[in-house]
Each structure stands twice: as structure tokens, then as C-alpha cells.
Amino acid sequence: MRQGSAVEYDQYGDFDVVHLVPQDRPEPGPDDVVIEVVAAGLNHIERFLREGKLREFTEVHFPARQGVDVAGVVRARGANVRDLPIGAEVMGHVPGSGSHATWVCVPRTAVVKKPASLAFEVAGALYLAGCTAMSIVRELRLGPDDTVVVSAAAGGVGHIQCQLAQAAGARVIGTCSPRNHDYLWQIGVTPVTYGEGLEARITEAAAGRPITAFIDNYGGDNPELATRLGVPADRFVSSEHRRDVELRFLRAPGDDREVTALLNDLSAALEDHALRILISGYYPFDYIVDAYEDLAAMHSRGKVVIGMQPVETGRNLGWYRSEKMRTVHEARP
Ligand SMILES: NC(=O)c1ccc[n+]([C@@H]2O[C@H](COP(=O)([O-])OP(=O)(O)OC[C@H]3O[C@@H](n4cnc5c(N)ncnc54)[C@H](OP(=O)(O)O)[C@@H]3O)[C@@H](O)[C@H]2O)c1
């Protein structure tokens, strides 16, 4: 059996505390499945956790593993697992983290079947951003009478929130930098550039309709802005609330029914093309630090994902460092 490897860190810190440790394929308990990881998403909150920024909210036990999103193939299963055959393609989460690895062993209930039409990198990006986005959008009970502002609208969580809000019938105004305007128009969102003059730009984009809700992923001055725009206090979703929702899903147990329901609903939305997840960085596992640096630059469009078995691109593996999809796109005249 091939030797695997896993991301581990044994103290709080920056990228330099992260290292790869050898990993043997785990043995499943009676209710577990062992998954060979194909793709796994990256999330800021895991970075914040490693940097020690969330110590007041949740503990990290060292040595700590990293990565909660997972998509892969079932390679072994416990005696009580009857509905997932060896070779089944699955997606979901790793309770306690550890998906940035060759193998994970999780309770069968932590994963759902991956639709055959869904690419592994999309399935692997889905869990934390998707559950956070869907949970927040549903809390607001948006409908056709709503105009909602979403901050950091082109980011990993924001681009999912925008599409789900639209699917609920709301008009969506998204804050972003100019480089993301085209992308937001493409998904039916009215883009407005953040920074000086944002309030006037949002008011103009609303074209006389009241702003009835505000999802603030980014934070900063947005709470005051929402008040000035007349958003009812109970329809303002703060960045802190978003953090708390994300922390809850980061720490969800393997048998969380809400998680399973959300994953199934997200999966159905993807199959119906009501939701499209944009992957703008797909890095080989060995480039995990580059992938995190990309995310930490705070200008991702959609999701950044690592692939455990990337297709070898010959001598040009360095391509991933410099010529990712969005930079190629932006290099066009
Ligand atoms: N409160 C918390 O603890 C907590 C937890 C998780 C995430 N967050 C924050 O939520 C935001 C989005 O998260 P994500 O997971 O979707 O991240 P992501 O995929 O990395 O997206 C980052 C987004 O932030 C946008 N952005 C950068 N500077 C901005 C600014 N000054 N004003 C408004 N937007 C700005 C970028 O937009 P452009 O590329 O268009 O500039 C990009 O779309 C991040 O800022 C993240 O730090 C907060």
C-alpha cells in the first residue's frame, strides 16, 4: 500500500510551522469509511486557527491536522457501513480536521455521495464555504421583495451567497474590486467597487429600491454603512456572525443532520446549475504553502483548492505558481 502524507503543525504560527508528515492508510472503525482524498478546499478560518487568532473561541490540540473540506474515493469501510461500496465517490467534511492528507478516516455520516456530474475539485471545495453561505442566506429568508448587499461578493463564501440569494428571488448588489466586475455581472450580481464613495454607488445600483438586507463577510466599516443605508438591524449579518457560523461547521461532529441536509441541498443546486462554484486556484498538494499564500492575499475569486493527485503537466509544474486560470484571464488585453 502506498505511503501517504498529511499536513501537520505543532505550534501556533505562520506557514513555517506547517510540515508534511508520513501517513499510513488508516484502518476504519465499524462505522467509518477510509477515503483517499482527491481534492480539499482551503479556508481562511483554518489559517486563523493555525495563527492562534481564534484561541478565545476554540482550542487547537497539538499536533494539529488541517483541512475540513474533502472529496475523494472510499477505499475501506467498517463492518456497519453497507450503503457506500469501495470505490464510491464522496464529499463532505472531516470532523476535527485533517483533509489536507492522502487519506482520511471519518464516520460514514460525515460524507454524502458525490454526484457523478460534479468535478472533484468542486466537490472538495464545497463543505465549509457552501454550508456557511447556505445557512446565512436561509437565515435571512430572502424573497423577490429583497435587495441584498453582499460584501466580498466574489470570494469563496460571497460568490455562493450571491447565487443562493438570487435563487431565492432577491436582487443582489456585491462589493468587489474592479477586476471582479465582469465575473459578478456574469452571475447576475450588480457589482460595486468597495472603498471611498461606496454608499453612493450602492444607492445608485439599488435604483430607488430599499436595501432590505446586508451580508457582511468582510467587516470593517460595513456595519455603519448598513445603518446609513437603512438596513433593518435584524437583517444585517455581521462578519462576526459569519465567523461563528463558520466555526460551528468547522467543529461539526460526524453525525450532524443539519450538515448532511445542507450538503444534499447544495449538491442538488449544483446539479441543477442553480449554483456554480468557481475554482480559481487548483494546486498540487506539494504546493500547499503556495495555495495558502494565494488565499491569504485576500483577493481570491471563488475557491482555492488542493488536489492530491494532480495531472502531471510535464516539466511545467511551476505553471501552478504563476499562470493560474485567473491570471491568464487577466493577462488578456
Ligand atoms: N470575521 C471572521 O472571523 C471571518 C471569518 C472568515 C472570513 N472572514 C472574512 O470574510 C471575507 C471573505 O471570506 P472568504 O472566505 O470568502 O474569502 P476569500 O475567498 O479569500 O475572498 C476574499 C475576498 O475579500 C475581498 N476583499 C478584499 N479586500 C476587501 C475590502 N477592503 N473590502 C471588501 N472586500 C474585500 C476580495 O475581493 P476583491 O478580490 O474583489 O478585492 C475577495 O473577493 C474575508 O475578508 C475574510 O477575512 C472573516
Coordinates of C-alpha atoms and ligand atoms in Angstrom, one line a residue:
M1 CA 0.0 0.0 0.0
R2 CA 1.4 3.4 -0.9
Q3 CA 2.7 5.7 1.7
G4 CA 0.8 8.9 2.1
S5 CA 1.4 12.2 3.8
A6 CA -0.5 14.7 5.9
V7 CA -0.2 18.4 6.8
E8 CA 0.6 18.9 10.4
Y9 CA 1.6 21.7 12.8
D10 CA 2.6 21.5 16.4
Q11 CA 2.5 25.2 17.4
Y12 CA 0.7 28.4 16.5
G13 CA 2.3 30.3 13.8
D14 CA 2.7 31.3 10.1
F15 CA 3.2 29.0 7.2
D16 CA 6.6 28.0 8.5
V17 CA 5.0 25.8 11.3
V18 CA 3.3 23.7 8.7
H19 CA 5.0 20.5 7.6
L20 CA 4.2 17.2 5.9
V21 CA 4.3 14.0 7.9
P22 CA 4.3 10.5 6.5
Q23 CA 0.9 8.7 6.8
D24 CA -0.1 5.1 6.5
R25 CA -3.6 4.3 5.4
P26 CA -5.8 4.3 8.5
E27 CA -8.0 1.3 9.5
P28 CA -11.7 2.1 9.7
G29 CA -13.7 1.6 12.9
P30 CA -17.0 -0.2 12.5
D31 CA -19.0 2.9 11.4
D32 CA -16.2 4.6 9.4
V33 CA -15.0 4.9 5.9
V34 CA -11.5 5.5 4.8
I35 CA -11.3 8.0 1.9
E36 CA -8.4 8.5 -0.5
V37 CA -8.6 12.3 -0.8
V38 CA -8.7 13.7 -4.3
A39 CA -9.4 17.4 -3.6
A40 CA -9.8 19.5 -0.5
G41 CA -10.6 23.2 -0.1
L42 CA -8.8 25.9 1.8
N43 CA -10.5 28.3 4.2
H44 CA -9.3 31.4 6.0
I45 CA -10.7 30.2 9.2
E46 CA -8.3 27.3 9.3
R47 CA -5.4 29.8 8.7
F48 CA -6.7 32.0 11.5
L49 CA -6.9 28.9 13.8
R50 CA -3.3 27.9 13.0
E51 CA -2.2 31.5 13.6
G52 CA -3.8 31.4 17.0
K53 CA -6.3 34.2 16.2
L54 CA -9.3 32.2 17.3
R55 CA -7.9 31.0 20.7
E56 CA -10.7 32.7 22.6
F57 CA -13.3 30.7 20.6
T58 CA -11.9 27.3 20.1
E59 CA -8.9 25.2 21.2
V60 CA -6.3 23.6 19.0
H61 CA -4.8 20.4 20.2
F62 CA -1.2 19.8 19.0
P63 CA -0.1 18.2 16.8
A64 CA -2.9 19.6 14.8
R65 CA -4.1 18.5 11.4
Q66 CA -5.5 20.9 8.8
G67 CA -8.4 20.9 6.3
V68 CA -12.1 20.3 6.8
D69 CA -13.5 20.1 3.2
V70 CA -13.0 16.8 1.5
A71 CA -13.9 14.9 -1.7
G72 CA -12.5 11.5 -2.6
V73 CA -12.9 7.8 -3.1
V74 CA -13.9 5.2 -0.5
R75 CA -11.0 2.7 -0.2
A76 CA -12.1 0.9 3.0
R77 CA -15.2 0.7 5.2
G78 CA -16.2 -0.6 8.6
A79 CA -18.4 -3.6 9.1
N80 CA -21.6 -1.5 9.8
V81 CA -21.2 0.6 6.6
R82 CA -23.4 -1.0 3.9
D83 CA -24.6 1.8 1.7
L84 CA -21.2 3.0 0.4
P85 CA -19.2 0.5 -1.7
I86 CA -15.5 0.5 -2.0
G87 CA -14.8 2.9 -4.9
A88 CA -17.8 5.2 -4.1
E89 CA -17.1 8.9 -4.8
V90 CA -18.0 11.0 -1.8
M91 CA -17.8 14.6 -0.4
G92 CA -18.2 16.1 3.0
H93 CA -16.2 17.0 6.0
V94 CA -13.5 15.7 8.3
P95 CA -14.6 16.2 11.9
G96 CA -11.6 17.6 13.9
S97 CA -9.9 18.5 10.6
G98 CA -7.2 16.6 8.6
S99 CA -8.3 16.6 5.0
H100 CA -5.0 18.0 3.7
A101 CA -3.7 14.5 3.6
T102 CA -3.6 11.4 1.4
W103 CA -6.2 9.5 3.5
V104 CA -8.9 10.4 6.0
C105 CA -10.9 8.1 8.2
V106 CA -14.3 9.6 9.0
P107 CA -17.7 8.4 10.3
R108 CA -19.8 7.3 7.3
T109 CA -22.3 10.0 8.2
A110 CA -19.7 12.8 7.6
V111 CA -19.9 12.3 3.8
V112 CA -22.6 12.1 1.1
K113 CA -22.3 10.6 -2.3
K114 CA -20.7 12.9 -4.9
P115 CA -22.9 13.3 -7.9
A116 CA -21.1 11.9 -10.9
S117 CA -21.5 15.2 -12.8
L118 CA -19.7 17.1 -10.1
A119 CA -15.9 17.6 -10.6
F120 CA -13.8 16.5 -7.7
E121 CA -12.3 20.0 -7.2
V122 CA -15.8 21.5 -6.9
A123 CA -17.0 18.8 -4.5
G124 CA -13.8 19.2 -2.5
A125 CA -14.4 23.0 -2.2
L126 CA -18.0 22.7 -1.1
Y127 CA -18.3 21.9 2.5
L128 CA -17.3 24.9 4.7
A129 CA -18.0 27.7 2.3
G130 CA -21.2 26.1 1.0
C131 CA -22.7 25.3 4.4
T132 CA -21.8 28.7 5.7
A133 CA -23.2 30.5 2.7
M134 CA -26.4 28.5 2.6
S135 CA -27.0 28.7 6.3
I136 CA -26.6 32.5 6.3
V137 CA -28.8 33.1 3.2
R138 CA -31.6 30.9 4.6
E139 CA -31.5 32.8 8.0
L140 CA -32.4 35.9 6.1
R141 CA -35.5 34.4 4.4
L142 CA -34.9 36.4 1.3
G143 CA -37.6 36.8 -1.4
P144 CA -38.5 38.8 -4.5
D145 CA -39.1 42.0 -2.5
D146 CA -35.5 42.0 -1.2
T147 CA -32.4 43.8 -2.4
V148 CA -29.4 42.5 -0.5
V149 CA -25.8 43.8 -0.4
V150 CA -23.1 41.1 -0.1
S151 CA -19.6 42.3 0.8
A152 CA -16.5 40.4 -0.6
A153 CA -19.0 39.1 -3.1
A154 CA -16.6 37.4 -5.5
G155 CA -14.8 35.5 -2.7
G156 CA -15.2 31.8 -1.7
V157 CA -18.2 32.3 0.5
G158 CA -19.6 35.5 -1.1
H159 CA -20.0 34.1 -4.6
I160 CA -22.1 31.2 -3.2
Q161 CA -24.2 33.6 -1.1
C162 CA -24.9 35.8 -4.1
Q163 CA -26.1 32.9 -6.2
L164 CA -28.3 31.5 -3.4
A165 CA -29.8 34.9 -2.7
Q166 CA -30.7 35.3 -6.3
A167 CA -32.2 31.8 -6.4
A168 CA -34.4 32.9 -3.6
G169 CA -35.6 35.8 -5.8
A170 CA -33.6 38.7 -4.3
R171 CA -31.8 41.3 -6.2
V172 CA -28.1 41.2 -5.3
I173 CA -25.5 44.1 -5.1
G174 CA -22.0 42.8 -4.5
T175 CA -18.9 44.7 -3.3
C176 CA -15.7 43.8 -5.0
S177 CA -12.7 45.4 -6.7
P178 CA -13.0 46.4 -10.4
R179 CA -11.2 43.2 -11.6
N180 CA -14.2 41.2 -10.4
H181 CA -17.0 43.3 -12.0
D182 CA -17.2 41.1 -15.1
Y183 CA -17.4 38.0 -13.1
L184 CA -20.2 39.3 -10.9
W185 CA -22.2 40.5 -13.9
Q186 CA -21.8 37.0 -15.3
I187 CA -23.6 35.5 -12.3
G188 CA -26.3 38.2 -12.3
V189 CA -25.0 40.4 -9.5
T190 CA -24.7 44.1 -9.7
P191 CA -21.0 44.9 -8.8
V192 CA -20.0 48.0 -6.9
T193 CA -16.4 48.8 -6.0
Y194 CA -15.6 49.0 -2.3
G195 CA -13.8 51.9 -0.8
E196 CA -14.4 55.7 -0.7
G197 CA -17.9 56.5 -2.1
L198 CA -19.3 53.0 -1.6
E199 CA -22.6 54.3 -0.1
A200 CA -23.4 56.4 -3.1
R201 CA -22.5 53.6 -5.5
I202 CA -24.8 51.1 -3.7
T203 CA -27.6 53.7 -3.6
E204 CA -27.2 54.2 -7.4
A205 CA -27.1 50.4 -8.0
A206 CA -30.3 50.0 -6.0
A207 CA -32.1 52.4 -8.4
G208 CA -34.7 53.6 -5.8
R209 CA -35.4 50.3 -4.2
P210 CA -34.7 50.0 -0.4
I211 CA -31.8 47.9 0.7
T212 CA -33.5 45.3 2.8
A213 CA -30.6 43.1 3.9
F214 CA -26.8 43.1 4.1
I215 CA -24.5 40.2 4.4
D216 CA -21.1 41.5 5.6
N217 CA -18.4 39.0 5.0
Y218 CA -15.6 41.5 5.1
G219 CA -16.3 43.6 8.2
G220 CA -14.6 47.0 8.6
D221 CA -16.9 50.0 8.3
N222 CA -19.8 47.9 6.8
P223 CA -22.0 47.9 10.0
E224 CA -22.2 51.7 10.0
L225 CA -22.7 51.7 6.2
A226 CA -25.7 49.3 6.5
T227 CA -27.3 51.5 9.2
R228 CA -26.9 54.6 6.9
L229 CA -28.5 52.6 4.1
G230 CA -31.5 51.9 6.3
V231 CA -31.0 48.1 6.5
P232 CA -33.1 46.8 9.5
A233 CA -30.8 45.7 12.3
D234 CA -32.2 42.1 12.3
R235 CA -31.3 41.8 8.6
F236 CA -27.7 42.7 8.9
V237 CA -25.4 39.7 9.0
S238 CA -22.1 40.7 10.6
S239 CA -18.7 39.4 9.8
E240 CA -18.6 38.1 13.4
H241 CA -21.8 36.2 12.9
R242 CA -20.3 34.7 9.7
R243 CA -17.2 33.7 11.7
D244 CA -19.4 32.0 14.3
V245 CA -21.4 30.1 11.7
E246 CA -18.2 29.0 10.1
L247 CA -16.7 27.9 13.4
R248 CA -19.8 25.8 14.1
F249 CA -19.4 24.0 10.8
L250 CA -15.6 23.7 11.3
R251 CA -16.2 21.9 14.5
A252 CA -19.3 19.9 13.4
P253 CA -19.4 16.3 14.5
G254 CA -19.6 13.5 12.0
D255 CA -23.3 12.8 12.5
D256 CA -24.6 16.4 12.2
R257 CA -28.0 16.2 10.4
E258 CA -28.1 19.8 9.5
V259 CA -24.7 19.4 7.7
T260 CA -26.0 16.4 5.8
A261 CA -29.2 18.3 4.7
L262 CA -27.1 21.3 3.7
L263 CA -24.7 19.2 1.7
N264 CA -27.5 17.4 -0.1
D265 CA -29.2 20.7 -0.9
L266 CA -26.0 22.3 -2.2
S267 CA -25.4 19.2 -4.3
A268 CA -28.9 19.5 -5.8
A269 CA -28.4 23.2 -6.6
L270 CA -25.1 22.3 -8.3
E271 CA -26.7 19.6 -10.3
D272 CA -29.5 21.9 -11.4
H273 CA -26.9 24.6 -12.3
A274 CA -28.7 27.0 -9.9
L275 CA -25.2 27.2 -8.3
R276 CA -21.8 27.2 -9.8
I277 CA -18.7 27.1 -7.7
L278 CA -15.7 28.9 -9.3
I279 CA -12.3 27.3 -8.7
S280 CA -9.7 29.9 -9.3
G281 CA -6.7 28.1 -7.8
Y282 CA -6.1 24.3 -8.0
Y283 CA -2.8 23.5 -6.5
P284 CA -0.9 20.2 -6.2
F285 CA -0.6 19.0 -2.6
D286 CA 3.1 19.7 -2.6
Y287 CA 2.3 23.4 -3.2
I288 CA 0.1 23.7 -0.1
V289 CA 2.0 26.7 1.2
D290 CA 1.6 28.5 -2.2
A291 CA -2.1 27.7 -2.1
Y292 CA -2.4 29.3 1.4
E293 CA -0.3 32.3 0.3
D294 CA -2.7 32.7 -2.6
L295 CA -5.7 32.6 -0.2
A296 CA -4.0 34.9 2.3
A297 CA -3.6 37.5 -0.4
M298 CA -7.3 38.2 0.2
H299 CA -8.2 38.5 -3.5
S300 CA -9.3 35.0 -4.4
R301 CA -12.2 34.8 -6.8
G302 CA -14.2 31.8 -5.8
K303 CA -12.4 28.9 -4.1
V304 CA -8.8 27.8 -3.7
V305 CA -8.4 24.0 -3.6
I306 CA -5.6 21.5 -3.4
G307 CA -5.5 18.3 -5.5
M308 CA -3.9 15.2 -4.1
Q309 CA -3.4 13.5 -7.5
P310 CA -2.9 16.4 -9.9
V311 CA -2.3 15.5 -13.5
E312 CA 1.4 15.9 -14.2
T313 CA 2.0 18.8 -16.5
G314 CA 5.4 17.6 -17.5
R315 CA 8.3 19.9 -16.9
N316 CA 5.9 22.9 -16.3
L317 CA 4.6 22.1 -12.9
G318 CA 5.7 25.6 -11.9
W319 CA 2.8 26.7 -14.0
Y320 CA 0.6 26.4 -11.0
R321 CA 2.6 29.1 -9.2
S322 CA 2.3 31.8 -11.8
E323 CA -0.2 31.1 -14.5
K324 CA -3.4 30.1 -12.8
M325 CA -6.7 30.5 -14.6
R326 CA -7.5 33.9 -13.3
T327 CA -4.0 35.4 -14.0
V328 CA -4.1 34.0 -17.5
H329 CA -7.5 35.6 -17.9
E330 CA -6.3 38.9 -16.6
A331 CA -3.3 38.9 -18.8
R332 CA -5.5 39.2 -21.8
P333 CA -5.6 42.7 -23.4
Ligands
LIG1 N1 -14.8 37.5 11.0 C1 -14.1 36.4 10.7 O1 -13.5 35.8 11.6 C2 -14.1 35.9 9.4 C3 -14.1 34.6 9.1 C4 -14.0 34.1 7.8 C5 -13.8 35.1 6.8 N2 -13.8 36.3 7.1 C6 -13.6 37.3 6.1 O2 -14.6 37.3 5.1 C7 -14.0 37.7 3.9 C8 -14.4 36.8 2.8 O3 -14.1 35.5 3.1 P1 -13.9 34.4 2.0 O4 -13.7 33.1 2.7 O5 -15.0 34.4 1.0 O6 -12.5 34.9 1.5 P2 -11.8 34.8 0.0 O7 -12.4 33.8 -0.8 O8 -10.4 34.9 0.3 O9 -12.2 36.2 -0.6 C9 -11.7 37.4 -0.2 C10 -12.5 38.5 -0.8 O10 -12.3 39.6 0.0 C11 -12.5 40.7 -0.8 N3 -11.9 41.9 -0.3 C12 -10.5 42.1 -0.1 N4 -10.4 43.3 0.4 C13 -11.6 43.9 0.6 C14 -12.1 45.1 1.1 N5 -11.3 46.0 1.5 N6 -13.5 45.3 1.2 C15 -14.3 44.3 0.7 N7 -13.9 43.1 0.2 C16 -12.6 42.9 0.1 C17 -11.8 40.3 -2.1 O11 -12.5 41.0 -3.1 P3 -11.7 41.5 -4.4 O12 -10.8 40.4 -4.9 O13 -12.8 41.8 -5.3 O14 -10.9 42.7 -4.0 C18 -12.1 38.8 -2.2 O15 -13.3 38.5 -3.0 C19 -12.5 37.8 4.1 O16 -12.2 39.2 4.3 C20 -12.3 37.0 5.3 O17 -11.2 37.5 6.1 C21 -13.9 36.8 8.3

